Amino acid sequence: MSSTTSTIAESTPAVWTNVRVGILVGTNAARDAQGRVHINHANGRLIDAIAQRVGSAKLCLPLLDGIRPNMTHTLAIDPSDVVPLPPLASTINAQRHLLATRRVLRQFARSMDVLFVRLPFQLPRALLALKRPKLLHVAGDPIEAVRISSDYQGVWRWLAHGFARDGHRVMRRLVAEPETRTATNGADMWAKLGCRHGRVVVSSCLLESEMQPRQDFALHRPPRILFVGYLRPEKGVDTLLDAFDRVREKQPAELTIVGGSDRVTGAEAQIRERIEQSPFAQDITVRGMVDFGKELFDIYRDHDLYVLPSRSEGTPRSVVEARAFGCPVVATTVGGIPTSVRDGETGLLVPPDDPVALSDAMLRLLEDEPLRQRIAQTGVAEAPQFALDAFAGHLVAEMEQLVRPQAAAAR
């Protein structure tokens, strides 16, 4: 298992002196034999970046009984500053831990001066009335995620829809609580939740120092098209495969799919079966899961076009990564993607579930050399403003708006 620890050299502003910051996330993690906490790289890098910027922080999150393959990041935060929640494997399974989770959260909140809370959370009602200033970071839309997901069938799907709708209602209540600011991944969720105080953000886990784009934007022969993401229905890989067939009918091209399934569903098997049925299967490569780091960065640099045909998204980190490494983007107009991608300037946007529009956009970038190079160069030039450094800075700036009145009162 690889271990990645982000390092962001930041001087801690005086406003954070003696301020107790609590970070609360629903992402499952696990301890190793030395007590260190392991979590997925995206959440881990963000947690460390925030903790480093505020000087010190305590973390509250669910812990599982063993390290999972996707827990590739070892948190820099001191293990003694981690408060465990019960294992919240899924929203449905988490319900039996509601009372225990609520007790831990209330005790944790009482010991903090300000909270950073990442949503969605498996037990959103447990977050109500914590009575502390807080920043809510909303990463996605639970209703859309369940609507498209293949994780639930039959009565379980009905229950999942019910929990998602209730979660959305609770998030609206949380947003409206006193001394609360909100940062949403994209403008779509900001509007859906009726937010008033805070800002819209674009998520990232890539440091500015890691942004080393390709030097030559000339097309490979044949051109190389890339997808990076979990093989789930919401990612629209089936639409991409249909679109690639249309592209391939008109010109040579290669498609690389980086990713796998992180859940026990038939989604990955269905995608592999669809590839086998393609008349151009020999031009499609499935790389499987690739850990965040140099190998993945090299893959981005080695491709001419990045395609994200999602049906549901927040602000996907892969779009930021592709642009940072000089790979122009074609993506869908769902969720927060339009907040991250400006159509015709930093990428091309198309409707979801439309393989014709998707293939037309792909062909347009492959055939229009000046347009492709202009989009690639603009993406590279603007990449630093979408780095983890900037993303964490925006979130901490929002928390400062909550902390400064307390500091002034103390003085």
Coordinates of C-alpha atoms in Angstrom, one line a residue:
M1 CA 0.0 0.0 0.0
S2 CA 1.4 3.4 -0.9
S3 CA 1.4 6.3 1.5
T4 CA 1.2 9.9 0.4
T5 CA 1.5 12.8 2.8
S6 CA 0.8 16.3 1.4
T7 CA 3.1 19.1 2.5
I8 CA 1.9 22.7 2.3
A9 CA 4.2 25.3 3.8
E10 CA 2.0 27.9 5.3
S11 CA 2.5 30.3 8.2
T12 CA -0.4 30.1 10.6
P13 CA -2.2 33.5 10.9
A14 CA -2.6 34.9 14.4
V15 CA -6.4 34.5 14.2
W16 CA -6.0 30.8 14.8
T17 CA -4.0 31.2 18.0
N18 CA -5.7 29.1 20.8
V19 CA -8.6 28.3 18.5
R20 CA -9.8 24.7 18.7
V21 CA -10.7 23.5 15.2
G22 CA -12.7 20.3 14.7
I23 CA -12.8 18.5 11.3
L24 CA -15.7 16.2 10.9
V25 CA -16.1 13.9 7.8
G26 CA -18.1 10.8 7.0
T27 CA -15.4 9.1 4.9
N28 CA -14.4 5.8 6.4
A29 CA -10.8 5.3 7.5
A30 CA -8.8 2.8 9.5
R31 CA -5.8 2.6 11.9
D32 CA -2.7 0.6 11.4
A33 CA -0.8 -1.3 14.1
Q34 CA 1.0 2.0 15.1
G35 CA -2.3 3.8 15.5
R36 CA -1.8 6.0 12.3
V37 CA -5.0 6.7 10.4
H38 CA -5.3 5.8 6.7
I39 CA -7.9 7.2 4.4
N40 CA -8.4 7.8 0.6
H41 CA -6.0 10.2 -0.9
A42 CA -8.6 12.9 -1.8
N43 CA -10.0 13.3 1.7
G44 CA -6.6 12.7 3.3
R45 CA -4.8 15.4 1.4
L46 CA -7.6 17.9 2.1
I47 CA -7.7 17.1 5.8
D48 CA -3.9 17.6 6.2
A49 CA -4.0 20.8 4.1
I50 CA -6.6 22.3 6.4
A51 CA -5.0 21.1 9.6
Q52 CA -1.6 22.6 8.5
R53 CA -3.2 26.0 7.7
V54 CA -5.0 26.4 11.0
G55 CA -2.0 25.3 13.1
S56 CA -3.7 22.4 14.8
A57 CA -6.9 20.5 14.6
K58 CA -8.8 17.5 15.9
L59 CA -10.5 15.0 13.5
C60 CA -13.7 13.0 14.0
L61 CA -14.5 10.3 11.5
P62 CA -15.8 6.7 11.2
L63 CA -13.1 4.0 11.6
L64 CA -13.4 0.5 10.1
D65 CA -11.7 -2.6 11.5
G66 CA -9.1 -2.9 8.7
I67 CA -7.3 -0.8 6.0
R68 CA -9.0 -1.0 2.7
P69 CA -7.2 -0.9 -0.7
N70 CA -8.4 2.7 -1.4
M71 CA -7.0 4.0 1.9
T72 CA -3.7 5.0 0.3
H73 CA -3.0 8.2 2.3
T74 CA -1.6 8.2 5.8
L75 CA -2.8 11.3 7.7
A76 CA -0.2 13.6 9.2
I77 CA -2.5 14.5 12.0
D78 CA -1.5 13.1 15.4
P79 CA -3.3 9.8 16.1
S80 CA -4.2 11.1 19.6
D81 CA -6.2 13.9 17.9
V82 CA -8.5 11.5 16.1
V83 CA -11.9 10.8 17.7
P84 CA -13.5 7.7 16.2
L85 CA -17.1 7.3 15.1
P86 CA -18.7 3.9 14.7
P87 CA -18.1 2.3 11.3
L88 CA -20.6 4.0 8.8
A89 CA -20.1 1.7 5.9
S90 CA -23.2 3.0 4.0
T91 CA -26.2 5.3 4.7
I92 CA -28.5 2.3 5.3
N93 CA -26.2 0.3 7.5
A94 CA -25.2 3.4 9.4
Q95 CA -28.7 3.9 10.8
R96 CA -28.1 1.4 13.7
H97 CA -25.3 3.7 14.9
L98 CA -27.4 6.9 15.0
L99 CA -27.6 7.4 18.7
A100 CA -24.0 6.4 19.3
T101 CA -22.8 8.7 16.5
R102 CA -24.9 11.6 17.8
R103 CA -23.4 11.3 21.3
V104 CA -19.9 11.3 20.0
L105 CA -20.6 14.3 17.7
R106 CA -22.1 16.4 20.4
Q107 CA -19.3 15.7 22.8
F108 CA -16.7 16.4 20.0
A109 CA -18.5 19.7 19.1
R110 CA -18.6 20.9 22.7
S111 CA -14.8 20.7 22.9
M112 CA -14.3 22.7 19.7
D113 CA -14.5 26.5 18.9
V114 CA -15.2 26.0 15.2
L115 CA -16.1 23.0 13.0
F116 CA -15.4 22.0 9.4
V117 CA -18.1 19.6 8.3
R118 CA -17.9 17.7 5.1
L119 CA -21.2 16.7 3.5
P120 CA -23.0 14.5 2.5
F121 CA -22.8 12.6 5.8
Q122 CA -24.3 9.1 6.3
L123 CA -26.3 10.3 9.4
P124 CA -27.1 14.0 8.6
R125 CA -29.6 14.3 11.5
A126 CA -26.8 13.7 13.9
L127 CA -25.2 16.9 12.8
L128 CA -28.2 19.1 13.7
A129 CA -27.9 21.6 16.6
L130 CA -24.2 21.1 17.3
K131 CA -24.3 24.7 18.5
R132 CA -20.9 25.7 17.2
P133 CA -19.8 28.0 14.4
K134 CA -19.2 25.8 11.4
L135 CA -18.3 25.6 7.7
L136 CA -20.2 23.1 5.7
H137 CA -18.3 21.8 2.7
V138 CA -20.9 20.1 0.4
A139 CA -19.1 17.8 -2.0
G140 CA -22.1 16.3 -3.9
D141 CA -25.9 15.7 -4.3
P142 CA -27.1 12.6 -2.5
I143 CA -30.4 12.5 -4.5
E144 CA -28.6 12.5 -7.8
A145 CA -26.1 9.9 -6.6
V146 CA -28.8 7.4 -5.6
R147 CA -30.9 8.1 -8.6
I148 CA -28.2 6.9 -11.0
S149 CA -26.4 4.4 -8.7
S150 CA -26.7 0.6 -9.3
D151 CA -25.7 -0.1 -5.7
Y152 CA -29.3 -0.7 -4.5
Q153 CA -32.1 -2.8 -5.8
G154 CA -35.7 -3.5 -4.8
V155 CA -36.7 -2.3 -1.3
W156 CA -33.1 -1.2 -0.7
R157 CA -33.4 1.2 -3.5
W158 CA -36.6 2.6 -2.2
L159 CA -34.9 3.1 1.2
A160 CA -31.9 4.7 -0.3
H161 CA -34.1 7.2 -2.2
G162 CA -35.8 8.0 1.1
F163 CA -32.6 8.6 3.0
A164 CA -31.2 10.7 0.1
R165 CA -34.3 13.0 0.1
D166 CA -34.2 13.3 3.9
G167 CA -30.4 14.0 3.7
H168 CA -31.1 16.8 1.3
R169 CA -33.8 18.3 3.6
V170 CA -31.4 18.1 6.5
M171 CA -28.6 19.8 4.6
R172 CA -30.9 22.7 3.9
R173 CA -31.6 23.0 7.6
L174 CA -27.9 22.8 8.4
V175 CA -27.2 25.6 5.9
A176 CA -29.8 27.8 7.6
E177 CA -28.5 27.3 11.2
P178 CA -26.9 30.3 13.0
E179 CA -23.1 30.9 12.6
T180 CA -22.9 28.7 9.5
R181 CA -21.2 29.3 6.3
T182 CA -21.2 26.9 3.3
A183 CA -18.8 26.0 0.5
T184 CA -20.3 24.0 -2.3
N185 CA -18.5 22.1 -5.0
G186 CA -20.1 24.0 -7.9
A187 CA -22.9 26.5 -8.3
D188 CA -25.5 23.8 -8.8
M189 CA -25.5 22.6 -5.2
W190 CA -25.3 26.2 -3.9
A191 CA -28.6 26.9 -5.7
K192 CA -30.3 23.7 -4.6
L193 CA -29.5 24.3 -0.9
G194 CA -30.5 27.9 -0.9
C195 CA -27.1 29.0 0.4
R196 CA -26.5 32.6 1.4
H197 CA -23.2 32.8 3.3
G198 CA -20.0 31.3 1.9
R199 CA -18.8 30.6 -1.6
V200 CA -18.7 28.2 -4.5
V201 CA -15.5 26.2 -4.8
V202 CA -13.8 23.7 -7.2
S203 CA -12.4 20.6 -5.4
S204 CA -8.8 19.4 -5.9
C205 CA -6.2 17.2 -4.3
L206 CA -3.3 18.1 -6.7
L207 CA -0.6 20.4 -5.3
E208 CA 0.6 23.3 -7.5
S209 CA 4.2 21.9 -7.2
E210 CA 3.0 18.7 -8.8
M211 CA 1.5 20.4 -11.9
Q212 CA 4.1 19.7 -14.5
P213 CA 2.3 19.6 -17.9
R214 CA 3.5 18.0 -21.1
Q215 CA 5.7 20.2 -23.2
D216 CA 4.5 19.1 -26.6
F217 CA 0.8 19.4 -27.4
A218 CA 1.1 17.7 -30.8
L219 CA -1.3 14.7 -31.3
H220 CA 0.0 11.2 -30.9
R221 CA -0.5 8.9 -34.0
P222 CA -3.1 7.5 -33.5
P223 CA -4.6 10.1 -31.0
R224 CA -5.0 8.9 -27.4
I225 CA -8.2 9.5 -25.5
L226 CA -8.4 9.0 -21.7
F227 CA -11.0 8.4 -19.0
V228 CA -10.1 8.3 -15.3
G229 CA -12.7 7.4 -12.6
Y230 CA -14.7 4.7 -10.9
L231 CA -16.6 2.3 -13.2
R232 CA -20.0 3.2 -11.9
P233 CA -23.2 4.1 -13.8
E234 CA -23.0 7.7 -12.8
K235 CA -19.7 8.1 -14.6
G236 CA -21.4 7.4 -18.0
V237 CA -18.6 5.1 -19.3
D238 CA -21.2 3.3 -21.5
T239 CA -21.9 6.6 -23.2
L240 CA -18.2 7.1 -23.7
L241 CA -17.9 3.6 -25.4
D242 CA -20.7 4.4 -27.8
A243 CA -19.1 7.8 -28.6
F244 CA -15.7 6.2 -29.1
D245 CA -17.1 3.7 -31.6
R246 CA -18.4 6.7 -33.6
V247 CA -15.0 8.4 -33.4
R248 CA -13.3 5.2 -34.4
E249 CA -15.5 4.8 -37.5
K250 CA -14.2 8.1 -38.8
Q251 CA -10.5 8.0 -37.8
P252 CA -7.9 6.0 -36.0
A253 CA -7.9 6.5 -32.2
E254 CA -7.1 4.7 -28.9
L255 CA -9.1 4.8 -25.7
T256 CA -7.6 4.2 -22.2
I257 CA -9.8 3.6 -19.2
V258 CA -8.2 4.0 -15.8
G259 CA -10.3 2.9 -12.9
G260 CA -12.3 0.0 -11.4
S261 CA -15.2 -0.6 -9.2
D262 CA -15.0 0.2 -5.5
R263 CA -18.3 -1.5 -4.8
V264 CA -19.8 -4.9 -5.0
T265 CA -22.0 -4.4 -8.1
G266 CA -22.0 -5.6 -11.7
A267 CA -21.1 -2.2 -13.1
E268 CA -17.5 -3.1 -14.0
A269 CA -18.4 -6.4 -15.5
Q270 CA -21.0 -4.8 -17.7
I271 CA -18.5 -2.2 -19.0
R272 CA -16.0 -5.0 -19.8
E273 CA -18.7 -6.9 -21.6
R274 CA -19.6 -3.9 -23.6
I275 CA -15.9 -3.4 -24.6
E276 CA -15.7 -7.0 -25.8
Q277 CA -18.7 -6.4 -28.0
S278 CA -17.2 -3.3 -29.6
P279 CA -15.8 -3.7 -33.2
F280 CA -12.9 -1.6 -32.0
A281 CA -12.1 -3.5 -28.8
Q282 CA -8.5 -3.9 -29.8
D283 CA -8.2 -0.1 -29.5
I284 CA -9.5 0.1 -25.9
T285 CA -7.3 -0.6 -22.9
V286 CA -8.6 -0.9 -19.4
R287 CA -5.7 -0.1 -17.0
G288 CA -7.6 -0.8 -13.7
M289 CA -7.0 1.3 -10.6
V290 CA -3.9 3.4 -10.5
D291 CA -2.9 5.1 -7.3
F292 CA -2.7 8.9 -7.2
G293 CA 0.8 9.9 -7.9
K294 CA 3.5 9.9 -10.6
E295 CA 2.2 6.9 -12.6
L296 CA -1.2 8.6 -12.9
F297 CA 0.3 12.0 -13.7
D298 CA 2.3 10.4 -16.5
I299 CA -0.8 8.8 -18.0
Y300 CA -2.5 12.2 -18.2
R301 CA 0.6 13.7 -19.9
D302 CA 0.7 10.8 -22.4
H303 CA -2.8 11.4 -23.7
D304 CA -4.3 14.0 -26.1
L305 CA -7.8 14.2 -24.8
Y306 CA -9.6 13.6 -21.4
V307 CA -13.3 12.7 -21.5
L308 CA -15.7 12.7 -18.5
P309 CA -19.2 11.7 -19.7
S310 CA -20.8 11.8 -16.2
R311 CA -24.5 11.7 -15.3
S312 CA -23.9 13.2 -11.8
E313 CA -20.9 15.1 -10.4
G314 CA -19.8 17.7 -7.9
T315 CA -16.6 19.3 -9.3
P316 CA -14.6 16.3 -10.4
R317 CA -10.9 16.4 -9.4
S318 CA -9.9 14.5 -12.5
V319 CA -10.9 17.5 -14.7
V320 CA -8.5 19.7 -12.7
E321 CA -5.8 17.0 -13.0
A322 CA -6.2 16.6 -16.8
R323 CA -6.0 20.3 -17.5
A324 CA -2.9 20.7 -15.2
F325 CA -1.0 18.1 -17.2
G326 CA -1.9 19.6 -20.5
C327 CA -4.8 17.2 -21.5
P328 CA -7.8 19.2 -22.9
V329 CA -11.2 18.2 -21.5
V330 CA -14.6 17.1 -22.9
A331 CA -17.2 16.8 -20.1
T332 CA -20.9 16.9 -19.5
T333 CA -23.1 19.8 -18.3
V334 CA -24.0 18.1 -15.0
G335 CA -23.6 19.1 -11.4
G336 CA -20.7 21.4 -10.7
I337 CA -18.8 20.7 -14.0
P338 CA -19.9 24.0 -15.6
T339 CA -18.4 25.8 -12.6
S340 CA -15.0 24.1 -13.3
V341 CA -15.0 24.1 -17.1
R342 CA -15.7 27.1 -19.3
D343 CA -17.1 25.8 -22.6
G344 CA -14.9 26.6 -25.5
E345 CA -12.2 28.1 -23.3
T346 CA -10.9 25.5 -20.8
G347 CA -12.8 22.5 -22.4
L348 CA -15.9 21.5 -24.3
L349 CA -19.2 20.8 -22.6
V350 CA -22.0 18.5 -23.9
P351 CA -25.3 17.1 -22.6
P352 CA -25.2 13.8 -20.6
D353 CA -26.3 10.6 -22.2
D354 CA -25.7 11.9 -25.7
P355 CA -23.0 9.8 -27.5
V356 CA -23.5 11.8 -30.7
A357 CA -22.8 15.1 -29.1
L358 CA -19.9 13.6 -27.1
S359 CA -18.3 12.1 -30.2
D360 CA -18.7 15.3 -32.2
A361 CA -16.9 17.2 -29.4
M362 CA -14.1 14.7 -29.3
L363 CA -13.7 14.8 -33.1
R364 CA -13.8 18.6 -33.0
L365 CA -10.8 18.7 -30.6
L366 CA -8.9 16.0 -32.5
E367 CA -9.4 17.7 -35.9
D368 CA -9.1 21.4 -34.9
E369 CA -5.4 21.8 -33.9
P370 CA -5.5 25.5 -33.0
L371 CA -8.6 25.0 -30.8
R372 CA -7.2 22.0 -29.0
Q373 CA -3.8 23.7 -28.3
R374 CA -5.5 26.9 -27.2
I375 CA -7.8 25.0 -24.7
A376 CA -4.8 22.9 -23.5
Q377 CA -2.6 26.0 -22.9
T378 CA -5.4 27.9 -21.2
G379 CA -6.0 24.9 -18.9
V380 CA -2.3 24.8 -18.0
A381 CA -2.1 28.5 -17.4
E382 CA -5.1 28.6 -15.1
A383 CA -4.3 25.3 -13.3
P384 CA -2.6 26.8 -10.2
Q385 CA -5.8 28.6 -9.2
F386 CA -7.4 25.1 -9.0
A387 CA -4.6 23.4 -7.0
L388 CA -5.2 22.0 -3.5
D389 CA -3.2 24.9 -2.2
A390 CA -5.9 27.3 -3.4
F391 CA -8.8 25.0 -2.6
A392 CA -7.8 24.5 1.0
G393 CA -7.1 28.3 1.2
H394 CA -10.6 29.1 0.2
L395 CA -12.1 26.8 2.8
V396 CA -9.9 28.1 5.6
A397 CA -10.7 31.7 4.6
E398 CA -14.4 30.9 5.1
M399 CA -13.7 29.5 8.5
E400 CA -11.8 32.6 9.4
Q401 CA -15.0 34.6 8.8
L402 CA -16.4 32.5 11.7
V403 CA -13.4 32.7 13.9
R404 CA -12.6 36.5 13.7
P405 CA -15.6 37.6 15.7
Q406 CA -14.6 35.2 18.5
A407 CA -11.0 36.5 18.4
A408 CA -12.2 40.1 18.5
A409 CA -14.5 39.4 21.5
A410 CA -11.7 37.7 23.4
R411 CA -9.4 40.7 22.9

